[in-house]
Short mmCIF file of N, CA, C and O in Angstrom, two decimals:
data_model
loop_
_atom_site.label_atom_id
_atom_site.label_comp_id
_atom_site.label_asym_id
_atom_site.label_seq_id
_atom_site.Cartn_x
_atom_site.Cartn_y
_atom_site.Cartn_z
N MET A 221 -53.62 76.88 19.08
CA MET A 221 -50.85 77.08 18.60
C MET A 221 -51.69 77.68 17.29
O MET A 221 -51.33 77.14 16.55
N PRO A 222 -50.92 79.30 16.51
CA PRO A 222 -50.87 79.38 15.38
C PRO A 222 -50.74 77.81 15.21
O PRO A 222 -49.62 78.30 14.95
N SER A 223 -50.64 77.51 13.80
CA SER A 223 -49.64 77.55 12.31
C SER A 223 -48.11 78.91 12.34
O SER A 223 -48.39 79.66 12.31
N SER A 224 -47.41 77.76 11.95
CA SER A 224 -46.31 79.24 11.52
C SER A 224 -46.27 79.06 10.55
O SER A 224 -45.36 79.82 10.23
N THR A 225 -46.77 78.33 9.57
CA THR A 225 -46.98 78.68 8.01
C THR A 225 -47.53 79.81 7.18
O THR A 225 -48.49 80.87 8.23
N ASP A 226 -46.81 80.79 6.69
CA ASP A 226 -47.36 82.07 6.29
C ASP A 226 -48.12 82.26 5.50
O ASP A 226 -47.19 81.98 4.18
N TYR A 227 -49.94 81.52 4.74
CA TYR A 227 -50.23 81.03 4.06
C TYR A 227 -50.35 81.98 2.65
O TYR A 227 -49.79 81.80 1.47
N LYS A 228 -50.26 83.72 3.83
CA LYS A 228 -49.61 85.17 2.23
C LYS A 228 -48.67 83.75 1.54
O LYS A 228 -48.54 84.78 0.72
N ALA A 229 -47.49 84.15 2.32
CA ALA A 229 -46.43 84.42 1.82
C ALA A 229 -46.32 82.92 0.57
O ALA A 229 -45.67 83.05 -0.36
N LEU A 230 -46.63 82.45 1.20
CA LEU A 230 -46.97 81.10 0.86
C LEU A 230 -47.53 80.88 -0.83
O LEU A 230 -47.13 80.45 -1.75
N THR A 231 -48.74 81.69 -0.59
CA THR A 231 -49.63 81.92 -2.26
C THR A 231 -48.93 82.48 -3.09
O THR A 231 -48.95 82.52 -4.65
N ARG A 232 -47.79 83.55 -2.69
CA ARG A 232 -47.45 84.25 -3.67
C ARG A 232 -46.12 84.72 -3.85
O ARG A 232 -46.01 84.29 -4.90
N GLU A 233 -45.34 82.88 -2.72
CA GLU A 233 -44.06 82.44 -3.88
C GLU A 233 -45.15 81.11 -5.20
O GLU A 233 -44.08 81.22 -5.66
N ILE A 234 -45.81 80.49 -4.29
CA ILE A 234 -46.64 79.56 -5.41
C ILE A 234 -47.17 79.96 -6.63
O ILE A 234 -45.91 79.61 -7.54
N SER A 235 -47.10 81.66 -6.34
CA SER A 235 -48.02 81.91 -7.61
C SER A 235 -46.70 82.54 -8.73
O SER A 235 -45.98 82.58 -9.95
N GLY A 236 -46.06 83.11 -8.32
CA GLY A 236 -44.53 82.97 -8.75
C GLY A 236 -43.53 81.75 -9.10
O GLY A 236 -43.32 82.04 -10.65
N ASN A 237 -43.96 81.31 -8.52
CA ASN A 237 -43.49 79.99 -9.66
C ASN A 237 -44.16 79.47 -10.12
O ASN A 237 -43.70 78.82 -11.47
N VAL A 238 -46.44 78.92 -10.27
CA VAL A 238 -46.76 79.38 -11.75
C VAL A 238 -45.92 80.03 -12.33
O VAL A 238 -46.68 79.37 -13.57
N SER A 239 -46.64 80.77 -12.56
CA SER A 239 -46.07 81.61 -13.93
C SER A 239 -44.77 81.59 -14.73
O SER A 239 -45.30 82.18 -15.86
N GLN A 240 -44.48 81.02 -13.60
CA GLN A 240 -42.91 80.06 -14.79
C GLN A 240 -43.62 79.43 -15.43
O GLN A 240 -42.76 79.01 -16.59
N LEU A 241 -44.50 78.47 -15.09
CA LEU A 241 -45.26 77.08 -16.26
C LEU A 241 -46.07 77.72 -17.03
O LEU A 241 -46.74 77.08 -18.18
N ARG A 242 -46.71 78.98 -16.40
CA ARG A 242 -47.23 79.59 -17.73
C ARG A 242 -46.64 80.57 -19.06
O ARG A 242 -46.92 79.92 -19.50
N THR A 243 -45.48 80.50 -18.10
CA THR A 243 -44.03 81.27 -19.91
C THR A 243 -43.84 79.34 -20.23
O THR A 243 -43.95 79.79 -21.83
N SER A 244 -43.60 78.24 -19.65
CA SER A 244 -42.83 76.98 -20.31
C SER A 244 -43.84 76.38 -20.66
O SER A 244 -43.50 75.60 -21.52
N GLN A 245 -45.54 75.75 -20.12
CA GLN A 245 -45.92 74.85 -20.75
C GLN A 245 -47.59 75.22 -20.86
O GLN A 245 -47.90 75.89 -19.89
N PRO A 246 -47.15 76.78 -21.68
CA PRO A 246 -49.04 78.14 -21.90
C PRO A 246 -49.81 76.80 -22.16
O PRO A 246 -50.65 76.91 -21.72
N GLU A 247 -49.34 75.57 -23.15
CA GLU A 247 -50.84 74.91 -23.40
C GLU A 247 -51.34 73.97 -21.87
O GLU A 247 -52.33 74.20 -21.82
N VAL A 248 -50.72 73.08 -21.32
CA VAL A 248 -50.99 73.01 -20.11
C VAL A 248 -51.60 73.77 -19.26
O VAL A 248 -52.71 73.82 -18.24
N MET A 249 -51.07 75.38 -19.29
CA MET A 249 -51.68 76.26 -17.92
C MET A 249 -52.97 76.77 -18.26
O MET A 249 -54.63 76.99 -17.47
N GLN A 250 -53.27 76.87 -19.36
CA GLN A 250 -54.14 77.67 -20.35
C GLN A 250 -55.61 76.39 -20.09
O GLN A 250 -56.84 76.47 -19.51
N GLY A 251 -55.14 74.74 -20.12
CA GLY A 251 -55.83 73.57 -20.19
C GLY A 251 -56.57 73.90 -18.34
O GLY A 251 -57.77 73.07 -18.20
N PHE A 252 -55.12 73.80 -18.13
CA PHE A 252 -55.69 73.82 -16.01
C PHE A 252 -56.65 75.21 -15.81
O PHE A 252 -58.04 74.67 -14.78
N ASN A 253 -56.12 76.16 -16.02
CA ASN A 253 -57.05 77.70 -16.17
C ASN A 253 -58.79 77.44 -16.38
O ASN A 253 -59.40 77.37 -15.76
N ALA A 254 -59.13 76.91 -17.59
CA ALA A 254 -60.23 76.50 -18.50
C ALA A 254 -60.83 76.07 -17.70
O ALA A 254 -61.62 75.34 -16.95
N MET A 255 -60.11 74.70 -17.20
CA MET A 255 -61.11 73.33 -16.15
C MET A 255 -61.06 73.99 -14.73
O MET A 255 -62.49 73.62 -13.66
N GLY A 256 -60.29 74.57 -14.45
CA GLY A 256 -60.71 75.77 -13.45
C GLY A 256 -61.33 77.41 -13.01
O GLY A 256 -62.69 76.38 -12.48
N LYS A 257 -62.45 77.72 -14.39
CA LYS A 257 -62.89 78.12 -14.69
C LYS A 257 -64.70 77.15 -14.75
O LYS A 257 -65.02 78.00 -14.26
N ALA A 258 -64.24 76.10 -15.66
CA ALA A 258 -65.23 75.58 -15.94
C ALA A 258 -65.98 75.07 -13.89
O ALA A 258 -67.23 75.28 -13.55
N ALA A 259 -65.07 74.54 -13.25
CA ALA A 259 -65.50 74.11 -11.96
C ALA A 259 -65.97 74.90 -11.77
O ALA A 259 -66.31 74.34 -10.49
N LEU A 260 -66.18 76.37 -11.26
CA LEU A 260 -65.50 77.50 -10.75
C LEU A 260 -67.34 78.09 -11.37
O LEU A 260 -67.89 79.29 -10.41
N ALA A 261 -67.48 77.80 -12.55
CA ALA A 261 -68.84 78.80 -13.10
C ALA A 261 -69.65 77.96 -12.10
O ALA A 261 -70.60 77.02 -11.76
N PRO A 262 -71.02 79.70 -12.55
CA PRO A 262 -72.22 79.40 -11.75
C PRO A 262 -72.80 78.26 -12.12
O PRO A 262 -73.52 77.49 -13.19
N GLY A 263 -74.36 77.15 -11.50
CA GLY A 263 -74.63 75.54 -11.29
C GLY A 263 -75.98 76.11 -10.65
O GLY A 263 -75.46 77.01 -9.94
N ALA A 264 -75.72 74.84 -10.32
CA ALA A 264 -76.59 74.52 -9.23
C ALA A 264 -76.29 74.47 -6.92
O ALA A 264 -76.39 74.47 -6.67
N ILE A 265 -74.26 75.07 -7.72
CA ILE A 265 -74.01 74.97 -6.32
C ILE A 265 -73.08 75.97 -6.50
O ILE A 265 -72.76 76.59 -7.59
N ASP A 266 -73.70 77.35 -5.63
CA ASP A 266 -73.00 78.42 -5.59
C ASP A 266 -71.50 78.49 -5.12
O ASP A 266 -70.63 77.02 -4.95
N ALA A 267 -70.57 79.34 -5.63
CA ALA A 267 -69.69 79.81 -5.85
C ALA A 267 -68.86 79.95 -4.40
O ALA A 267 -67.64 78.85 -4.71
N LYS A 268 -69.35 80.05 -3.24
CA LYS A 268 -68.30 80.00 -1.96
C LYS A 268 -68.98 78.47 -1.48
O LYS A 268 -68.22 77.58 -0.91
N THR A 269 -69.40 77.45 -1.90
CA THR A 269 -69.74 76.00 -1.48
C THR A 269 -68.78 75.76 -2.03
O THR A 269 -69.06 74.77 -1.47
N LYS A 270 -68.77 76.10 -3.71
CA LYS A 270 -67.26 74.96 -4.49
C LYS A 270 -66.65 75.41 -4.04
O LYS A 270 -65.37 74.92 -3.14
N GLU A 271 -65.86 76.50 -3.42
CA GLU A 271 -64.22 77.00 -2.31
C GLU A 271 -64.31 75.96 -1.25
O GLU A 271 -63.97 75.42 -0.64
N LEU A 272 -66.00 76.06 -0.47
CA LEU A 272 -65.56 74.92 0.76
C LEU A 272 -65.49 73.15 0.61
O LEU A 272 -64.70 73.60 0.58
N ILE A 273 -65.75 73.53 -1.12
CA ILE A 273 -65.74 71.44 -0.87
C ILE A 273 -63.90 71.64 -1.68
O ILE A 273 -63.62 70.51 -0.63
N ALA A 274 -63.56 72.66 -2.07
CA ALA A 274 -62.12 72.49 -2.26
C ALA A 274 -61.50 72.58 -1.40
O ALA A 274 -60.28 71.73 -1.47
N LEU A 275 -61.63 73.53 -0.41
CA LEU A 275 -60.91 73.81 1.26
C LEU A 275 -60.85 72.31 1.81
O LEU A 275 -59.70 71.77 2.34
N GLY A 276 -61.60 71.85 1.35
CA GLY A 276 -61.84 70.26 2.37
C GLY A 276 -61.38 69.30 1.93
O GLY A 276 -60.11 68.63 2.10
N ILE A 277 -61.32 69.31 0.58
CA ILE A 277 -60.49 68.69 -0.59
C ILE A 277 -59.08 69.04 -0.51
O ILE A 277 -58.62 67.77 0.13
N GLY A 278 -58.74 69.67 -0.43
CA GLY A 278 -57.33 70.18 -0.19
C GLY A 278 -55.77 70.07 1.32
O GLY A 278 -55.72 69.37 1.35
N VAL A 279 -57.45 69.68 2.73
CA VAL A 279 -57.27 69.11 3.64
C VAL A 279 -56.64 68.15 3.89
O VAL A 279 -55.87 67.64 4.61
N ALA A 280 -57.53 67.38 3.74
CA ALA A 280 -58.11 66.27 3.24
C ALA A 280 -56.71 65.05 2.60
O ALA A 280 -56.01 64.58 2.66
N ALA A 281 -56.27 65.89 1.49
CA ALA A 281 -54.85 65.76 0.53
C ALA A 281 -53.59 66.93 1.56
O ALA A 281 -52.49 66.15 0.52
N ARG A 282 -53.77 67.26 2.59
CA ARG A 282 -53.05 67.19 2.59
C ARG A 282 -51.75 68.96 2.30
O ARG A 282 -50.64 68.65 2.26
N CYS A 283 -53.09 69.74 1.83
CA CYS A 283 -51.57 70.32 0.65
C CYS A 283 -52.26 72.14 0.77
O CYS A 283 -53.12 72.35 0.87
N ASP A 284 -51.18 72.31 1.32
CA ASP A 284 -51.15 73.65 1.74
C ASP A 284 -50.96 74.90 0.79
O ASP A 284 -51.43 75.42 1.41
N GLY A 285 -50.20 74.38 -0.32
CA GLY A 285 -50.99 75.76 -0.80
C GLY A 285 -52.79 75.63 -1.51
O GLY A 285 -53.47 76.84 -1.93
N CYS A 286 -53.58 74.67 -1.58
CA CYS A 286 -54.82 74.47 -1.42
C CYS A 286 -55.54 75.60 -0.34
O CYS A 286 -56.56 76.23 -0.73
N ILE A 287 -54.82 74.86 0.53
CA ILE A 287 -55.95 75.44 1.61
C ILE A 287 -55.29 76.96 1.61
O ILE A 287 -56.16 77.88 1.73
N GLY A 288 -54.34 78.09 1.21
CA GLY A 288 -53.41 79.10 1.66
C GLY A 288 -54.60 79.61 0.15
O GLY A 288 -55.64 80.51 0.44
N PHE A 289 -54.82 79.00 -0.89
CA PHE A 289 -55.87 80.32 -2.10
C PHE A 289 -57.03 79.90 -2.11
O PHE A 289 -58.04 80.58 -2.09
N HIS A 290 -58.45 78.49 -1.19
CA HIS A 290 -59.24 78.14 -0.93
C HIS A 290 -59.04 79.35 0.13
O HIS A 290 -60.84 79.92 -0.43
N THR A 291 -58.27 79.04 1.26
CA THR A 291 -58.89 80.39 1.83
C THR A 291 -59.35 81.73 1.84
O THR A 291 -59.83 82.33 2.50
N GLN A 292 -58.32 81.71 0.76
CA GLN A 292 -58.31 83.65 0.87
C GLN A 292 -59.71 83.92 -0.72
O GLN A 292 -60.61 84.59 -0.22
N ALA A 293 -60.03 82.70 -1.26
CA ALA A 293 -61.16 82.70 -2.27
C ALA A 293 -62.57 83.19 -1.32
O ALA A 293 -63.04 83.30 -1.32
N LEU A 294 -62.27 82.33 -0.31
CA LEU A 294 -63.50 81.87 0.76
C LEU A 294 -63.50 82.74 1.50
O LEU A 294 -64.87 84.01 1.80
N ALA A 295 -62.41 83.91 2.08
CA ALA A 295 -62.08 85.32 2.47
C ALA A 295 -63.11 86.03 1.53
O ALA A 295 -64.28 86.90 2.12
N ARG A 296 -63.05 86.44 0.79
CA ARG A 296 -63.04 87.67 -0.33
C ARG A 296 -64.89 86.96 -0.61
O ARG A 296 -65.64 87.91 -1.25
N LEU A 297 -65.32 85.35 -0.96
CA LEU A 297 -66.42 85.05 -1.04
C LEU A 297 -67.66 85.43 0.10
O LEU A 297 -68.52 85.23 -0.15
N GLY A 298 -67.05 85.39 0.78
CA GLY A 298 -67.59 86.48 3.01
C GLY A 298 -67.76 85.00 3.36
O GLY A 298 -68.67 85.05 3.99
N ALA A 299 -67.60 84.00 3.27
CA ALA A 299 -67.53 82.95 3.79
C ALA A 299 -67.71 82.61 5.66
O ALA A 299 -66.44 83.63 6.32
N THR A 300 -68.07 82.71 6.29
CA THR A 300 -67.65 82.71 7.87
C THR A 300 -66.81 81.72 8.43
O THR A 300 -66.69 80.54 7.44
N ARG A 301 -67.01 81.89 9.61
CA ARG A 301 -65.60 81.06 10.72
C ARG A 301 -66.40 80.15 10.70
O ARG A 301 -65.79 78.81 10.81
N ALA A 302 -67.72 79.76 11.12
CA ALA A 302 -68.09 78.69 11.20
C ALA A 302 -68.85 77.85 9.92
O ALA A 302 -68.46 76.62 10.55
N GLU A 303 -68.66 78.88 8.94
CA GLU A 303 -68.41 77.25 7.84
C GLU A 303 -68.00 77.37 7.38
O GLU A 303 -67.87 75.72 7.05
N VAL A 304 -66.18 77.16 7.75
CA VAL A 304 -64.97 76.63 7.18
C VAL A 304 -65.07 75.77 8.29
O VAL A 304 -64.44 74.56 7.96
N HIS A 305 -65.56 76.29 9.76
CA HIS A 305 -65.12 75.50 10.79
C HIS A 305 -65.72 74.22 10.40
O HIS A 305 -65.75 72.62 10.62
N GLU A 306 -67.15 74.29 9.72
CA GLU A 306 -68.11 72.68 9.78
C GLU A 306 -67.52 71.98 7.99
O GLU A 306 -67.27 71.34 8.04
N THR A 307 -67.50 72.78 7.53
CA THR A 307 -66.22 71.80 6.48
C THR A 307 -64.67 71.93 7.27
O THR A 307 -64.68 70.17 6.27
N LEU A 308 -64.59 72.48 7.44
CA LEU A 308 -62.89 71.20 7.75
C LEU A 308 -63.31 70.41 8.85
O LEU A 308 -63.11 69.31 9.14
N ALA A 309 -64.72 70.12 9.58
CA ALA A 309 -65.14 68.50 10.58
C ALA A 309 -65.17 67.88 9.39
O ALA A 309 -65.03 66.03 9.48
N ILE A 310 -65.64 68.03 8.18
CA ILE A 310 -66.19 66.97 7.43
C ILE A 310 -65.35 66.72 6.66
O ILE A 310 -65.01 65.24 6.62
N ALA A 311 -64.10 67.28 6.43
CA ALA A 311 -62.93 67.12 5.99
C ALA A 311 -62.50 65.88 6.85
O ALA A 311 -61.45 65.14 6.64
N VAL A 312 -62.02 66.04 8.16
CA VAL A 312 -62.24 65.63 9.65
C VAL A 312 -62.32 64.24 8.90
O VAL A 312 -61.85 62.74 9.27
N TYR A 313 -63.25 64.34 9.75
CA TYR A 313 -64.33 63.20 8.97
C TYR A 313 -64.16 62.28 8.57
O TYR A 313 -63.53 60.93 8.08
N MET A 314 -63.94 62.79 6.99
CA MET A 314 -63.29 62.02 5.83
C MET A 314 -62.51 61.87 5.77
O MET A 314 -61.64 60.11 5.42
N GLY A 315 -61.06 62.55 6.21
CA GLY A 315 -58.97 62.24 6.33
C GLY A 315 -59.28 61.81 7.29
O GLY A 315 -58.01 61.30 7.27
N GLY A 316 -59.29 61.74 8.73
CA GLY A 316 -58.92 60.94 9.39
C GLY A 316 -58.43 61.66 9.97
O GLY A 316 -58.18 63.66 10.17
N GLY A 317 -57.40 61.04 10.92
CA GLY A 317 -56.52 62.49 11.83
C GLY A 317 -55.12 62.97 10.87
O GLY A 317 -55.14 64.21 11.59
N PRO A 318 -54.63 62.37 10.42
CA PRO A 318 -53.75 63.02 9.49
C PRO A 318 -54.44 64.43 8.49
O PRO A 318 -54.58 65.93 8.66
N ALA A 319 -56.20 64.03 7.89
CA ALA A 319 -57.39 65.97 8.06
C ALA A 319 -57.05 65.99 9.56
O ALA A 319 -57.29 68.14 9.25
N LEU A 320 -57.26 65.86 10.85
CA LEU A 320 -56.98 66.68 11.70
C LEU A 320 -55.69 68.05 11.83
O LEU A 320 -55.82 68.80 12.20
N MET A 321 -54.61 67.35 11.55
CA MET A 321 -53.99 68.58 11.71
C MET A 321 -53.47 69.94 10.29
O MET A 321 -53.67 70.60 10.70
N TYR A 322 -53.74 69.06 9.14
CA TYR A 322 -54.43 70.08 8.10
C TYR A 322 -55.07 71.26 8.41
O TYR A 322 -55.74 71.98 7.75
N ALA A 323 -56.89 70.51 9.18
CA ALA A 323 -58.13 71.23 9.53
C ALA A 323 -57.43 72.63 9.90
O ALA A 323 -57.30 73.52 9.85
N ALA A 324 -56.49 72.32 11.65
CA ALA A 324 -55.73 72.84 12.47
C ALA A 324 -54.38 74.02 11.48
O ALA A 324 -55.18 75.32 11.72
N ASN A 325 -54.46 74.07 9.96
CA ASN A 325 -53.14 74.71 9.36
C ASN A 325 -54.66 75.41 8.48
O ASN A 325 -54.46 76.65 9.05
N ALA A 326 -55.93 74.95 8.62
CA ALA A 326 -56.66 75.34 7.50
C ALA A 326 -57.51 76.86 8.44
O ALA A 326 -57.41 77.48 8.09
N VAL A 327 -57.75 76.62 9.77
CA VAL A 327 -58.14 77.73 10.74
C VAL A 327 -56.98 78.66 11.19
O VAL A 327 -57.72 79.74 10.37
N ALA A 328 -56.23 78.69 11.02
CA ALA A 328 -54.61 79.71 10.73
C ALA A 328 -54.99 80.84 9.58
O ALA A 328 -54.83 81.50 9.32
N ALA A 329 -54.71 79.01 8.16
CA ALA A 329 -55.03 80.28 7.61
C ALA A 329 -55.60 81.16 7.21
O ALA A 329 -55.96 82.38 6.38
N PHE A 330 -57.78 80.66 7.38
CA PHE A 330 -58.41 81.32 7.11
C PHE A 330 -58.20 82.81 8.13
O PHE A 330 -58.96 83.49 8.23
N ASP A 331 -57.57 82.60 9.55
CA ASP A 331 -57.71 83.86 10.72
C ASP A 331 -56.55 84.97 10.49
O ASP A 331 -56.60 85.67 9.83
N GLN A 332 -54.99 83.79 9.10
CA GLN A 332 -54.13 85.24 8.56
C GLN A 332 -55.10 85.69 7.40
O GLN A 332 -54.72 87.44 7.22
N VAL A 333 -56.07 85.27 6.27
CA VAL A 333 -57.09 86.05 5.29
C VAL A 333 -57.97 86.89 5.97
O VAL A 333 -58.59 87.60 5.18
N ALA A 334 -58.32 86.35 6.85
CA ALA A 334 -60.26 87.33 7.23
C ALA A 334 -59.98 87.21 8.39
O ALA A 334 -61.14 86.50 9.37
N PRO A 335 -59.14 87.97 9.02
CA PRO A 335 -59.17 88.57 10.35
C PRO A 335 -60.31 89.25 10.81
O PRO A 335 -60.50 88.68 12.35
N GLU A 336 -60.78 90.09 10.58
CA GLU A 336 -62.32 90.35 11.39
C GLU A 336 -62.84 88.31 11.93
O GLU A 336 -64.67 89.10 13.07
N GLN A 337 -62.63 87.82 11.25
CA GLN A 337 -63.95 86.18 11.76
C GLN A 337 -63.10 85.84 13.49
O GLN A 337 -63.78 85.38 12.92
N VAL A 338 -61.30 86.33 13.56
CA VAL A 338 -61.68 85.91 14.98
C VAL A 338 -61.94 86.12 15.68
O VAL A 338 -61.96 87.26 15.78
N PRO A 339 -62.70 85.61 16.82
CA PRO A 339 -62.81 85.71 17.42
C PRO A 339 -62.14 85.94 18.38
O PRO A 339 -61.40 86.36 18.66
N VAL A 340 -62.61 87.33 19.64
CA VAL A 340 -62.00 88.11 20.91
C VAL A 340 -61.42 86.61 21.95
O VAL A 340 -62.41 86.19 22.30
N ALA A 341 -60.48 86.62 22.18
CA ALA A 341 -60.27 85.67 23.21
C ALA A 341 -60.73 86.49 24.25
O ALA A 341 -61.00 87.48 24.93
#
């Protein structure tokens, strides 16, 4: 059963709201952006793996916005459905039943942004 959340619309709405914070709180937002850039910088772990970790944490933390943004990043980075599902299995293992409900939402979000990965029924 697909999620009723439109993750593309959700991330657009969040981005619009965040832009207000960039104007009103530039130092905080610059700091947050710098932290994100540093965390995602090339290192021992590649960008796709880092985004898979972020998705797993977003699911365990029950963050719809995190699910939306990180599934979009994973689609851009060429993540496969199998990679996303294995990451979600770890998130469920670590987060229990509530994480399973959000993992189901992450499946729907990834399917929205990477429809070419959706298996034919």
